[in-house]
Coordinates of C-alpha atoms in Angstrom, one line a residue:
Chain P
M1 CA -7.0 2.5 42.9
E2 CA -9.0 3.2 39.8
E3 CA -12.5 3.2 41.2
Y4 CA -15.6 5.2 41.0
A5 CA -18.4 5.5 43.4
L6 CA -22.1 5.9 42.6
S7 CA -24.7 7.2 45.1
V8 CA -28.3 7.3 44.0
K9 CA -31.2 9.3 45.6
G10 CA -34.8 9.7 44.7
D11 CA -37.5 8.2 42.6
G12 CA -38.9 9.7 39.4
D13 CA -36.4 12.6 39.5
V14 CA -33.3 10.6 40.2
K15 CA -30.1 12.3 41.5
I16 CA -26.9 10.4 41.0
A17 CA -23.5 11.5 42.4
L18 CA -20.5 10.1 40.6
A19 CA -17.2 10.3 42.5
G20 CA -13.7 9.0 42.0
R21 CA -12.1 8.1 38.8
L22 CA -13.9 7.0 35.6
V23 CA -11.3 5.3 33.4
I24 CA -10.9 2.7 30.7
G25 CA -10.6 -0.1 33.3
N26 CA -14.0 0.5 35.0
V27 CA -16.0 2.1 32.3
A28 CA -17.8 -1.1 31.2
R29 CA -18.9 -1.8 34.7
F30 CA -20.1 1.8 35.1
M31 CA -22.2 1.7 32.0
E32 CA -23.7 -1.7 33.0
E33 CA -24.5 -0.3 36.5
M34 CA -26.2 2.8 35.0
E35 CA -28.2 0.8 32.5
R36 CA -29.4 -1.5 35.3
L37 CA -30.3 1.5 37.3
F38 CA -32.4 3.0 34.5
R39 CA -34.2 -0.3 33.9
D40 CA -35.0 -0.9 37.6
R41 CA -35.9 2.6 38.7
R42 CA -37.6 3.8 35.5
P43 CA -36.8 7.5 36.3
T44 CA -38.5 10.4 34.6
S45 CA -35.3 12.5 34.7
V46 CA -31.8 12.0 35.8
T47 CA -29.3 14.5 37.1
C48 CA -25.7 13.4 37.5
E49 CA -23.6 15.3 39.9
L50 CA -19.9 15.3 38.8
A51 CA -18.2 17.6 41.3
D52 CA -16.4 14.8 43.0
L53 CA -15.3 13.2 39.8
V54 CA -11.6 13.5 40.4
Y55 CA -10.3 12.0 37.1
L56 CA -11.7 11.2 33.7
D57 CA -9.8 9.7 30.8
S58 CA -11.1 9.7 27.2
A59 CA -12.8 6.3 27.7
G60 CA -14.6 7.8 30.7
A61 CA -15.7 10.8 28.7
L62 CA -16.9 8.5 25.9
A63 CA -18.9 6.6 28.4
L64 CA -20.7 9.7 29.7
L65 CA -21.5 10.7 26.1
R66 CA -22.8 7.3 25.2
L67 CA -25.0 7.3 28.2
Q68 CA -26.5 10.5 27.2
D69 CA -27.2 9.1 23.8
S70 CA -28.6 5.9 25.1
V71 CA -31.1 7.5 27.5
K72 CA -32.8 9.1 24.5
K73 CA -34.3 5.6 23.9
H74 CA -35.7 5.6 27.4
D75 CA -37.2 9.0 26.8
F76 CA -35.9 11.0 29.8
P77 CA -33.2 13.6 30.0
L78 CA -29.8 13.0 31.5
I79 CA -28.1 16.1 32.7
Y80 CA -24.6 16.4 33.9
E81 CA -23.9 19.1 36.6
N82 CA -20.8 20.7 38.0
M83 CA -18.5 19.1 35.6
S84 CA -14.9 20.3 36.3
R85 CA -13.1 22.3 33.7
E86 CA -10.6 19.5 33.0
A87 CA -13.5 17.0 32.5
R88 CA -15.3 19.4 30.1
E89 CA -12.1 19.8 28.0
I90 CA -11.7 16.1 27.7
M91 CA -15.4 15.8 26.7
D92 CA -14.9 18.5 24.1
L93 CA -12.0 16.5 22.5
I94 CA -14.4 13.8 21.3
D95 CA -15.9 14.4 17.9
R96 CA -19.4 12.9 18.2
D97 CA -19.7 12.8 14.4
A98 CA -16.7 10.6 14.1
L99 CA -18.5 8.0 16.4
V100 CA -21.3 7.5 13.9
R101 CA -19.8 8.4 10.5
P102 CA -19.6 5.3 8.2
P103 CA -16.1 4.4 7.0
L104 CA -15.0 5.6 3.6
H105 CA -14.1 2.1 2.5
D106 CA -16.3 -0.9 2.9
E107 CA -14.8 -3.6 5.0
T108 CA -13.1 -6.0 2.7
T109 CA -15.7 -8.7 2.3
D110 CA -14.6 -12.2 1.4
H111 CA -15.6 -12.8 -2.1
S112 CA -17.2 -16.1 -3.0
F113 CA -14.9 -18.8 -4.4
T114 CA -16.2 -18.3 -7.9
V115 CA -15.4 -14.6 -7.9
R116 CA -11.9 -15.3 -6.6
V117 CA -11.3 -18.0 -9.2
G118 CA -12.4 -15.5 -11.9
E119 CA -10.2 -12.8 -10.5
T120 CA -7.2 -15.0 -10.4
A121 CA -7.8 -16.2 -13.9
F122 CA -8.0 -12.6 -15.1
N123 CA -4.9 -11.6 -13.2
F124 CA -3.0 -14.5 -14.7
Y125 CA -4.1 -13.6 -18.2
H126 CA -3.0 -10.0 -17.8
D127 CA 0.2 -11.0 -16.3
L128 CA 0.9 -13.4 -19.1
I129 CA 0.3 -10.5 -21.6
D130 CA 2.7 -8.3 -19.6
V131 CA 5.4 -10.9 -19.5
L132 CA 5.1 -11.7 -23.2
T133 CA 5.3 -8.0 -24.1
F134 CA 8.4 -7.6 -21.9
L135 CA 10.1 -10.6 -23.3
G136 CA 9.4 -9.4 -26.8
E137 CA 10.9 -6.0 -26.1
L138 CA 13.9 -7.7 -24.4
L139 CA 14.6 -10.0 -27.4
M140 CA 14.5 -6.9 -29.7
A141 CA 16.9 -5.2 -27.5
V142 CA 19.2 -8.2 -27.4
A143 CA 19.2 -8.5 -31.1
Y144 CA 20.0 -4.8 -31.3
C145 CA 23.0 -5.3 -29.0
I146 CA 24.3 -8.1 -31.1
F147 CA 24.6 -5.7 -34.0
H148 CA 25.7 -2.7 -31.9
P149 CA 28.0 -4.2 -29.4
G150 CA 29.3 -0.7 -28.5
A151 CA 25.9 0.1 -26.9
V152 CA 26.3 -2.5 -24.3
R153 CA 27.6 -1.8 -20.8
W154 CA 30.2 -4.6 -20.8
R155 CA 31.5 -3.8 -17.4
D156 CA 28.1 -4.6 -16.0
V157 CA 27.8 -7.8 -18.1
L158 CA 31.1 -9.0 -16.6
F159 CA 29.9 -8.2 -13.1
Y160 CA 26.8 -10.2 -13.5
M161 CA 28.7 -13.1 -15.1
K162 CA 30.7 -13.3 -12.0
K163 CA 27.7 -13.2 -9.7
A164 CA 25.5 -15.5 -11.7
G165 CA 28.1 -17.8 -13.0
A166 CA 31.4 -18.0 -11.1
E167 CA 29.7 -17.8 -7.7
A168 CA 27.2 -20.4 -8.6
L169 CA 29.8 -23.1 -9.4
P170 CA 30.0 -24.5 -5.9
I171 CA 26.3 -25.0 -5.4
V172 CA 25.6 -26.2 -9.0
G173 CA 28.5 -28.7 -8.7
L174 CA 27.3 -30.0 -5.3
I175 CA 23.7 -30.4 -6.3
S176 CA 24.5 -32.0 -9.6
L177 CA 26.9 -34.4 -7.9
L178 CA 24.2 -35.4 -5.4
I179 CA 21.5 -35.8 -8.0
G180 CA 23.7 -38.0 -10.1
L181 CA 24.6 -40.0 -7.0
I182 CA 21.0 -40.4 -5.9
M183 CA 19.8 -41.4 -9.4
A184 CA 22.6 -44.0 -9.7
F185 CA 21.8 -45.4 -6.3
M186 CA 18.0 -45.5 -6.7
S187 CA 18.1 -47.0 -10.2
S188 CA 20.7 -49.6 -9.2
L189 CA 18.3 -50.9 -6.5
Q190 CA 16.0 -52.0 -9.3
L191 CA 18.5 -52.9 -12.0
K192 CA 20.4 -55.1 -9.5
Q193 CA 17.6 -57.5 -9.6
F194 CA 18.1 -58.2 -13.2
G195 CA 21.9 -58.2 -13.0
A196 CA 21.8 -55.1 -15.1
N197 CA 23.9 -52.7 -13.0
I198 CA 25.8 -51.8 -16.1
F199 CA 22.8 -49.8 -17.3
V200 CA 23.0 -47.4 -14.4
A201 CA 25.7 -45.6 -16.2
S202 CA 23.8 -44.9 -19.4
L203 CA 20.6 -44.2 -17.4
V204 CA 22.3 -41.5 -15.3
G205 CA 24.1 -40.1 -18.3
I206 CA 21.0 -39.7 -20.5
A207 CA 18.9 -38.3 -17.8
I208 CA 21.5 -35.8 -16.7
V209 CA 22.5 -34.7 -20.1
K210 CA 19.1 -34.4 -21.7
E211 CA 16.9 -33.2 -18.9
L212 CA 18.2 -32.9 -15.4
G213 CA 21.3 -31.0 -16.1
P214 CA 19.5 -28.1 -17.8
I215 CA 16.6 -28.1 -15.4
M216 CA 18.5 -28.3 -12.2
T217 CA 20.9 -25.6 -13.4
A218 CA 17.9 -23.4 -14.4
I219 CA 16.2 -23.8 -11.0
I220 CA 19.4 -23.0 -9.1
V221 CA 20.1 -19.9 -11.3
S222 CA 16.6 -18.7 -10.9
G223 CA 16.7 -19.0 -7.2
R224 CA 20.1 -17.3 -6.9
S225 CA 20.1 -14.8 -9.8
G226 CA 16.5 -14.5 -10.9
S227 CA 15.6 -13.3 -7.4
A228 CA 18.7 -11.1 -7.2
F229 CA 17.9 -9.3 -10.4
A230 CA 14.3 -8.8 -9.4
A231 CA 15.3 -7.4 -6.0
E232 CA 17.9 -5.1 -7.4
I233 CA 15.6 -3.5 -10.0
A234 CA 12.7 -3.5 -7.6
T235 CA 14.7 -1.5 -5.0
M236 CA 15.8 0.9 -7.7
M237 CA 12.2 1.4 -8.6
V238 CA 11.3 2.2 -5.0
N239 CA 14.2 4.7 -4.8
E240 CA 13.2 6.5 -8.0
E241 CA 16.6 5.5 -9.5
V242 CA 14.7 4.1 -12.6
D243 CA 12.8 7.4 -13.0
A244 CA 16.1 9.2 -12.7
L245 CA 17.7 7.1 -15.5
A246 CA 14.6 7.7 -17.7
T247 CA 14.8 11.5 -17.2
M248 CA 18.5 11.4 -18.1
G249 CA 17.5 9.9 -21.4
F250 CA 18.5 6.3 -20.7
D251 CA 16.2 3.4 -21.6
P252 CA 15.9 1.4 -18.3
L253 CA 15.5 -1.8 -20.2
R254 CA 18.8 -1.3 -22.1
F255 CA 20.6 0.1 -19.1
L256 CA 19.5 -2.4 -16.4
A257 CA 18.0 -5.5 -18.0
I258 CA 20.3 -6.1 -21.0
P259 CA 23.5 -6.6 -19.1
K260 CA 21.8 -9.1 -16.8
V261 CA 20.3 -11.1 -19.7
L262 CA 23.5 -11.1 -21.7
A263 CA 25.4 -12.3 -18.7
A264 CA 22.8 -15.1 -18.2
I265 CA 23.0 -16.2 -21.8
I266 CA 26.8 -16.6 -21.6
V267 CA 26.9 -18.2 -18.2
V268 CA 24.0 -20.6 -18.0
P269 CA 25.1 -22.9 -20.8
V270 CA 28.5 -23.1 -19.2
L271 CA 26.9 -23.9 -15.9
T272 CA 24.8 -26.6 -17.6
L273 CA 27.8 -28.3 -19.1
Y274 CA 29.5 -28.2 -15.7
S275 CA 26.3 -29.6 -14.1
M276 CA 26.3 -32.5 -16.6
L277 CA 29.9 -33.4 -15.7
F278 CA 29.3 -33.3 -12.0
G279 CA 26.1 -35.4 -12.4
I280 CA 28.0 -38.1 -14.3
L281 CA 30.7 -37.9 -11.7
G282 CA 28.1 -38.5 -9.0
G283 CA 26.9 -41.6 -10.8
L284 CA 30.5 -42.6 -11.3
L285 CA 31.1 -42.6 -7.6
V286 CA 28.2 -44.9 -7.0
G287 CA 29.1 -47.1 -9.9
V288 CA 32.7 -47.6 -8.9
I289 CA 32.4 -47.7 -5.1
G290 CA 29.0 -49.3 -4.7
L291 CA 28.4 -51.4 -7.8
D292 CA 31.9 -52.7 -8.5
L293 CA 32.1 -51.3 -12.0
T294 CA 35.4 -50.1 -13.2
F295 CA 36.1 -46.4 -13.9
Y296 CA 36.7 -47.0 -17.6
T297 CA 33.6 -49.2 -18.1
Y298 CA 31.3 -46.8 -16.3
L299 CA 32.4 -43.9 -18.4
Q300 CA 32.3 -45.9 -21.6
E301 CA 28.8 -47.0 -20.9
T302 CA 27.8 -43.4 -20.0
F303 CA 28.9 -41.9 -23.3
K304 CA 27.8 -44.7 -25.5
P305 CA 24.1 -43.6 -25.9
I306 CA 24.9 -39.9 -25.8
E307 CA 25.2 -38.1 -29.1
L308 CA 26.5 -34.6 -29.8
F309 CA 23.0 -33.7 -30.8
D310 CA 21.8 -34.4 -27.2
V311 CA 24.4 -32.1 -25.7
A312 CA 23.8 -29.4 -28.3
S313 CA 20.1 -29.4 -27.8
S314 CA 20.5 -29.2 -24.1
L315 CA 22.8 -26.2 -24.5
V316 CA 20.2 -24.5 -26.7
K317 CA 17.6 -25.3 -24.1
S318 CA 19.8 -23.7 -21.5
V319 CA 20.1 -20.5 -23.5
V320 CA 16.3 -20.3 -23.7
F321 CA 16.1 -20.9 -20.0
A322 CA 18.6 -18.1 -19.4
V323 CA 16.6 -15.6 -21.3
L324 CA 13.4 -16.7 -19.4
I325 CA 15.0 -16.5 -15.9
A326 CA 16.8 -13.2 -16.4
G327 CA 13.9 -11.7 -18.3
I328 CA 11.3 -12.6 -15.7
G329 CA 13.5 -11.4 -12.9
C330 CA 13.9 -8.0 -14.6
Q331 CA 10.2 -7.8 -15.5
R332 CA 9.1 -8.5 -11.9
G333 CA 11.5 -5.9 -10.7
F334 CA 10.2 -3.2 -13.1
Q335 CA 6.6 -4.0 -12.1
V336 CA 7.1 -2.9 -8.5
R337 CA 5.1 0.1 -7.2
G338 CA 5.4 0.6 -3.5
G339 CA 7.7 -0.2 -0.7
A340 CA 9.6 -3.0 0.9
E341 CA 6.7 -5.5 0.8
A342 CA 6.4 -5.0 -3.0
V343 CA 10.1 -5.8 -3.4
G344 CA 9.7 -9.0 -1.4
E345 CA 6.7 -10.0 -3.5
A346 CA 8.5 -9.3 -6.8
T347 CA 11.5 -11.4 -5.7
T348 CA 9.4 -14.4 -4.8
S349 CA 7.3 -14.1 -7.9
A350 CA 10.4 -13.9 -10.1
V351 CA 11.6 -17.3 -8.9
V352 CA 8.3 -19.0 -9.1
A353 CA 7.4 -17.6 -12.5
A354 CA 10.8 -18.5 -13.8
I355 CA 10.6 -22.1 -12.7
F356 CA 7.2 -22.4 -14.1
L357 CA 8.2 -21.0 -17.5
V358 CA 11.3 -23.1 -17.6
I359 CA 9.3 -26.3 -17.1
V360 CA 6.8 -25.2 -19.8
A361 CA 9.6 -24.5 -22.2
D362 CA 11.2 -27.8 -21.4
S363 CA 8.0 -29.6 -22.2
A364 CA 7.8 -27.8 -25.5
F365 CA 11.4 -28.7 -26.3
A366 CA 10.7 -32.4 -25.4
I367 CA 7.9 -32.5 -28.0
V368 CA 9.9 -30.6 -30.7
L369 CA 13.0 -32.7 -30.2
Q370 CA 11.0 -35.8 -30.5
Y371 CA 9.9 -34.8 -34.0
I372 CA 13.2 -33.5 -35.1
R373 CA 15.0 -36.7 -34.6
Chain C
M1 CA 12.1 36.5 -31.1
E2 CA 12.5 33.8 -28.5
D3 CA 9.3 33.0 -26.7
Q4 CA 9.3 34.4 -23.2
N5 CA 7.7 31.3 -21.9
I6 CA 10.0 28.3 -21.7
I7 CA 7.4 25.9 -20.4
S8 CA 3.7 26.0 -21.0
V9 CA 1.2 23.6 -19.6
E10 CA -2.1 23.6 -21.4
N11 CA -5.3 22.0 -20.3
L12 CA -3.5 19.1 -18.7
V13 CA -5.6 16.3 -17.2
A14 CA -3.6 14.2 -14.8
G15 CA -4.7 10.8 -13.6
Y16 CA -6.8 8.2 -15.3
G17 CA -10.1 6.3 -15.0
D18 CA -11.7 6.9 -11.6
N19 CA -8.5 8.4 -10.3
I20 CA -8.3 11.9 -11.8
I21 CA -6.0 14.1 -9.7
L22 CA -5.9 17.3 -11.7
T23 CA -8.1 18.7 -14.5
G24 CA -7.6 21.6 -16.8
V25 CA -4.3 22.8 -15.5
N26 CA -3.0 25.8 -17.3
F27 CA 0.1 27.9 -16.5
Q28 CA 3.3 29.3 -18.0
I29 CA 6.8 29.5 -16.8
R30 CA 9.1 32.3 -18.0
R31 CA 12.6 31.8 -19.0
G32 CA 15.0 32.2 -16.2
E33 CA 12.6 32.4 -13.3
I34 CA 12.3 30.5 -10.1
F35 CA 8.9 28.9 -10.3
I36 CA 7.2 27.2 -7.4
I37 CA 4.5 24.5 -7.4
L38 CA 3.1 24.2 -4.0
G39 CA 0.1 22.8 -2.2
G40 CA -0.9 20.6 0.7
S41 CA -0.2 16.9 0.8
G42 CA -2.0 14.8 -1.8
C43 CA -2.8 17.8 -4.0
G44 CA -1.0 16.3 -7.0
K45 CA 2.1 18.5 -7.2
S46 CA 4.6 15.6 -7.5
T47 CA 2.3 14.0 -10.1
L48 CA 2.2 17.3 -12.1
L49 CA 6.0 17.3 -12.0
K50 CA 6.2 13.8 -13.4
Y51 CA 4.0 14.9 -16.3
M52 CA 6.2 17.9 -16.9
I53 CA 9.3 15.8 -17.2
G54 CA 7.7 13.2 -19.4
L55 CA 7.6 10.3 -17.0
Y56 CA 3.8 10.1 -17.3
R57 CA 2.2 10.5 -20.7
T58 CA -1.3 11.6 -21.6
T59 CA -3.2 12.7 -24.7
R60 CA -5.3 15.0 -22.6
G61 CA -3.5 18.4 -22.6
R62 CA -0.1 19.6 -23.7
V63 CA 3.1 20.3 -22.0
M64 CA 5.2 22.6 -24.2
I65 CA 8.9 22.8 -23.4
N66 CA 10.9 25.1 -25.6
G67 CA 8.1 25.0 -28.2
A68 CA 7.8 21.2 -28.4
D69 CA 4.9 19.3 -27.0
I70 CA 6.5 16.5 -25.0
M71 CA 3.3 14.6 -24.8
S72 CA 3.3 13.9 -28.5
V73 CA 7.0 13.7 -29.6
D74 CA 8.6 10.4 -30.5
D75 CA 11.2 8.7 -28.3
K76 CA 14.2 9.9 -30.2
K77 CA 13.1 13.6 -30.0
M78 CA 12.2 13.1 -26.3
K79 CA 15.7 11.8 -25.6
S80 CA 17.3 14.9 -27.2
L81 CA 14.9 17.2 -25.4
R82 CA 15.9 15.5 -22.1
L83 CA 19.5 16.5 -22.6
G84 CA 18.2 20.1 -22.0
F85 CA 16.8 19.6 -18.6
G86 CA 17.8 18.1 -15.3
V87 CA 15.8 16.6 -12.5
L88 CA 16.6 16.4 -8.8
F89 CA 14.4 13.7 -7.2
Q90 CA 13.4 13.8 -3.6
S91 CA 16.1 11.5 -2.2
G92 CA 18.6 12.3 -4.9
A93 CA 17.9 9.0 -6.7
L94 CA 21.6 8.3 -7.0
I95 CA 22.4 4.9 -8.5
G96 CA 23.5 2.9 -5.4
S97 CA 26.0 0.7 -7.2
M98 CA 28.0 3.6 -8.6
T99 CA 30.4 6.1 -7.0
L100 CA 29.5 9.8 -6.9
A101 CA 31.8 10.5 -9.8
E102 CA 30.2 7.8 -11.9
N103 CA 26.7 9.0 -11.0
V104 CA 27.5 12.6 -12.0
A105 CA 29.1 11.4 -15.2
L106 CA 26.0 9.5 -16.3
P107 CA 24.3 12.2 -18.3
L108 CA 27.7 13.0 -19.8
S109 CA 28.1 9.4 -21.0
R110 CA 25.0 10.0 -23.3
R111 CA 27.2 12.1 -25.5
R112 CA 29.9 10.3 -27.5
D113 CA 31.9 13.4 -28.4
I114 CA 33.4 14.2 -25.0
P115 CA 36.9 12.7 -24.2
E116 CA 37.4 11.0 -20.9
E117 CA 39.8 13.6 -19.5
L118 CA 37.3 16.4 -20.1
R119 CA 34.6 14.3 -18.6
N120 CA 36.5 13.8 -15.4
L121 CA 37.2 17.6 -15.2
I122 CA 33.6 18.4 -15.7
V123 CA 32.5 16.0 -13.0
R124 CA 35.0 17.5 -10.6
M125 CA 33.8 21.0 -11.4
K126 CA 30.2 20.1 -10.8
L127 CA 30.9 18.4 -7.5
G128 CA 32.9 21.5 -6.5
M129 CA 29.8 23.7 -7.4
V130 CA 27.7 21.8 -4.8
D131 CA 30.5 21.7 -2.2
L132 CA 31.2 18.0 -2.6
A133 CA 34.8 18.3 -3.9
G134 CA 36.8 15.2 -3.0
Y135 CA 33.8 12.9 -2.7
D136 CA 34.3 11.4 -6.2
N137 CA 34.9 7.9 -5.0
H138 CA 32.3 7.8 -2.2
Y139 CA 29.3 5.6 -2.6
P140 CA 25.8 7.1 -2.0
A141 CA 25.3 4.9 1.0
E142 CA 28.2 6.7 2.7
L143 CA 26.6 10.1 2.4
S144 CA 24.1 12.0 4.5
G145 CA 20.7 13.0 3.1
G146 CA 21.8 16.5 2.4
M147 CA 24.9 15.4 0.6
K148 CA 22.9 12.9 -1.5
K149 CA 20.7 15.7 -2.6
R150 CA 23.6 17.9 -3.5
A151 CA 25.2 15.1 -5.5
G152 CA 21.9 14.6 -7.2
L153 CA 21.9 18.3 -8.1
A154 CA 25.4 18.0 -9.5
R155 CA 24.2 15.2 -11.7
A156 CA 21.2 17.1 -12.8
M157 CA 23.3 20.1 -13.7
V158 CA 26.2 18.4 -15.4
L159 CA 25.2 19.2 -19.0
D160 CA 24.3 22.8 -18.1
P161 CA 20.6 22.3 -18.7
T162 CA 18.3 25.3 -19.4
I163 CA 15.7 24.0 -17.0
L164 CA 16.1 22.3 -13.6
F165 CA 13.2 20.5 -11.9
F166 CA 13.2 19.8 -8.2
D167 CA 10.9 17.5 -6.3
E168 CA 10.9 18.6 -2.6
P169 CA 14.5 19.6 -2.5
T170 CA 14.5 20.3 1.2
A171 CA 12.3 17.5 2.5
G172 CA 13.8 16.0 5.6
L173 CA 16.7 18.5 5.9
D174 CA 17.6 20.6 8.9
P175 CA 17.2 24.4 8.6
V176 CA 20.9 25.0 8.1
T177 CA 21.3 22.5 5.3
S178 CA 18.0 23.7 3.8
T179 CA 19.4 27.3 3.7
E180 CA 22.5 25.9 1.9
I181 CA 20.2 24.4 -0.7
Y182 CA 18.2 27.6 -1.2
N183 CA 21.5 29.6 -1.7
L184 CA 22.8 27.0 -4.2
I185 CA 19.6 27.2 -6.2
R186 CA 19.6 30.9 -6.2
R187 CA 23.3 31.1 -7.2
I188 CA 22.8 28.7 -10.1
N189 CA 19.8 30.7 -11.3
V190 CA 21.6 34.0 -11.1
D191 CA 25.0 32.8 -12.5
L192 CA 23.7 30.5 -15.2
G193 CA 20.3 31.8 -15.9
T194 CA 18.7 28.4 -15.5
T195 CA 15.0 28.2 -15.1
M196 CA 14.0 26.5 -11.9
V197 CA 10.8 24.6 -11.4
I198 CA 10.5 23.6 -7.7
V199 CA 7.8 21.4 -6.1
T200 CA 7.8 22.2 -2.4
H201 CA 5.9 23.1 0.7
D202 CA 8.8 24.6 2.4
L203 CA 7.6 28.1 3.2
D204 CA 11.1 29.5 3.9
L205 CA 12.2 28.4 0.4
I206 CA 9.1 29.8 -1.2
M207 CA 9.3 33.2 0.4
S208 CA 13.1 33.6 0.2
I209 CA 13.8 32.5 -3.4
G210 CA 10.5 31.9 -5.1
Q211 CA 9.6 34.4 -7.9
R212 CA 6.3 33.1 -9.0
A213 CA 4.1 30.3 -7.8
I214 CA 1.0 28.3 -8.3
M215 CA -0.9 26.6 -5.6
L216 CA -2.7 23.3 -6.2
D217 CA -5.6 21.9 -4.2
R218 CA -6.8 18.4 -4.0
A219 CA -10.5 19.1 -3.7
A220 CA -10.4 21.6 -6.6
Q221 CA -8.3 19.3 -8.6
G222 CA -6.3 22.2 -10.0
I223 CA -4.8 25.6 -9.4
I224 CA -6.4 27.8 -6.8
A225 CA -3.9 30.6 -6.7
E226 CA -1.2 32.1 -8.9
G227 CA 1.2 34.9 -8.5
T228 CA 4.3 36.0 -6.6
P229 CA 4.8 34.5 -3.1
R230 CA 4.0 37.9 -1.7
M231 CA 0.7 38.1 -3.5
L232 CA -0.3 34.6 -2.3
K233 CA 0.7 35.4 1.2
E234 CA -1.5 38.5 1.2
N235 CA -4.4 36.9 -0.5
R236 CA -7.2 37.2 1.9
D237 CA -9.9 36.1 -0.5
N238 CA -9.0 32.4 -0.3
P239 CA -8.7 31.1 3.2
G240 CA -6.9 27.9 2.1
V241 CA -4.1 30.0 0.5
F242 CA -4.0 32.5 3.3
N243 CA -3.8 29.9 6.0
F244 CA -1.0 28.0 4.2
F245 CA 1.2 31.1 4.1
N246 CA 0.3 32.8 7.4
R247 CA 0.4 30.2 10.1
E248 CA 2.4 31.8 12.8
N249 CA 3.4 30.5 16.2
Q250 CA 1.3 32.5 18.6
G251 CA 3.5 31.6 21.5
D252 CA 1.5 29.2 23.7
G253 CA 1.8 26.2 21.4
H254 CA -1.1 27.2 19.2
Y255 CA -0.8 27.9 15.5
G256 CA -3.2 30.1 13.7
A257 CA -3.4 32.9 11.1

């Protein structure tokens, strides 16, 4: 049983005998009792006999020390007598200075909303500069590689083409199929009312070829490969592998980022085309099965409004998206300083930033293409 | 006449802004010696090493390697200078996606004039020097900590550099493996005349193979002692230095000088 026992004698010069065990479980009660005692009896001096104190843990020792400090307020001395050797050693362990020393760092105070908005804006701005600088260096390096193909690590390019391209075919195909399907179905609900089911085909076709194909592909590639690139490079940063490459005289950008970006440039347009086909196929399924259109009619109506220019401009868009996705993935990876948490953050940030930049680029394209026509 | 000092650090200021770690660091390293950079945790020794191998740049101070100030050379010159030294990072820093042979061959691949057959032989030879013969096709993840460090050493040595830098080569290793590393370092130094710059706080390493040393201190933001390990061990003027070298187990679980 973890208990202590207090016996009190005298008035004015009060003698207290503390027996038993003073431990973390009963320390609060002990201090309360002693404080009450001091208030009620108003002693002129207190002697505390500790011979029968069988056991004291660090919380108990802390309590005895705190009591001594607190009676200074009441202006009478508190003396401990006959402390056992073990108890004294435990008391000696406590560094009294540490109890009152202020912390080296202030507690993180919650800044006001305005400050936080300002900070975020600043960080966003600096980040934008970093990203633009990196993309600039990347484009220079890509241009260099086009004229010096011998400098490229083609084995790595093939490896990433397989990971980012071939392995993405199932999911890109499935999602494009479903999107085409859903689009056809939803639009038919409206067009049915006007007996205009035939227009489902061209609606799905134009949407998929001009916008949804490139965007859906970009989003999927960014989730699959943008994050993978960021995680791979981030982990290499943490393991000092990037430092090792630098000290061996390699340029980490050329060694690590270029193969990934080149692979993306080759593979994303192909995936986009593939996505367009599957999107149209999804619409086709709805058209033929749900809307009683014939296979031939549906396809004819699909391709009627689509010009080569549309397909070509979408492929150009997809190349730009590829550079953005792979580029941001690598940039986030290279930014990492720290451990596992930083790797996770970089990976998430790569995906989010890539999607954001893809949408911004897409809007820019929409405006430019409008004027080119 | 060749300069006796292969490396010379002059008035180096490490750190930036409010975060200055070292100021006014000055020391020289002689050709062919085993030079130790030591100090307590947080004293800036790994940071100093990063400046010396050109991973961090600064305009405050100079780091002369073989007569060239690496803080102010252009990238191309830096790359050619880098061929002349090798670095062993704390965990070996092997590229995880490559086999041991591919890792060791990396510095070799920077030169275009070496045919593949010769390259393979050189890789085998270096792996043999660090007692890892046969592990050519192993991946770093399949190796123990000590083996990774030895592989990292093979890679650092593959072009027969004149200087080898080590960042805590025996951190986390058991005493037996550590001794193997000391012997390896000493053998390479004796047989090939390579200058060794070792950042460490392993007293056994310092006392057994160190020839000259500097001790850094966080509070002093610089060098507080310089000399042979023996001199530092017997230096009673500076309690920080003395305590570092002379902690002895006094038998009842207490450590003291």
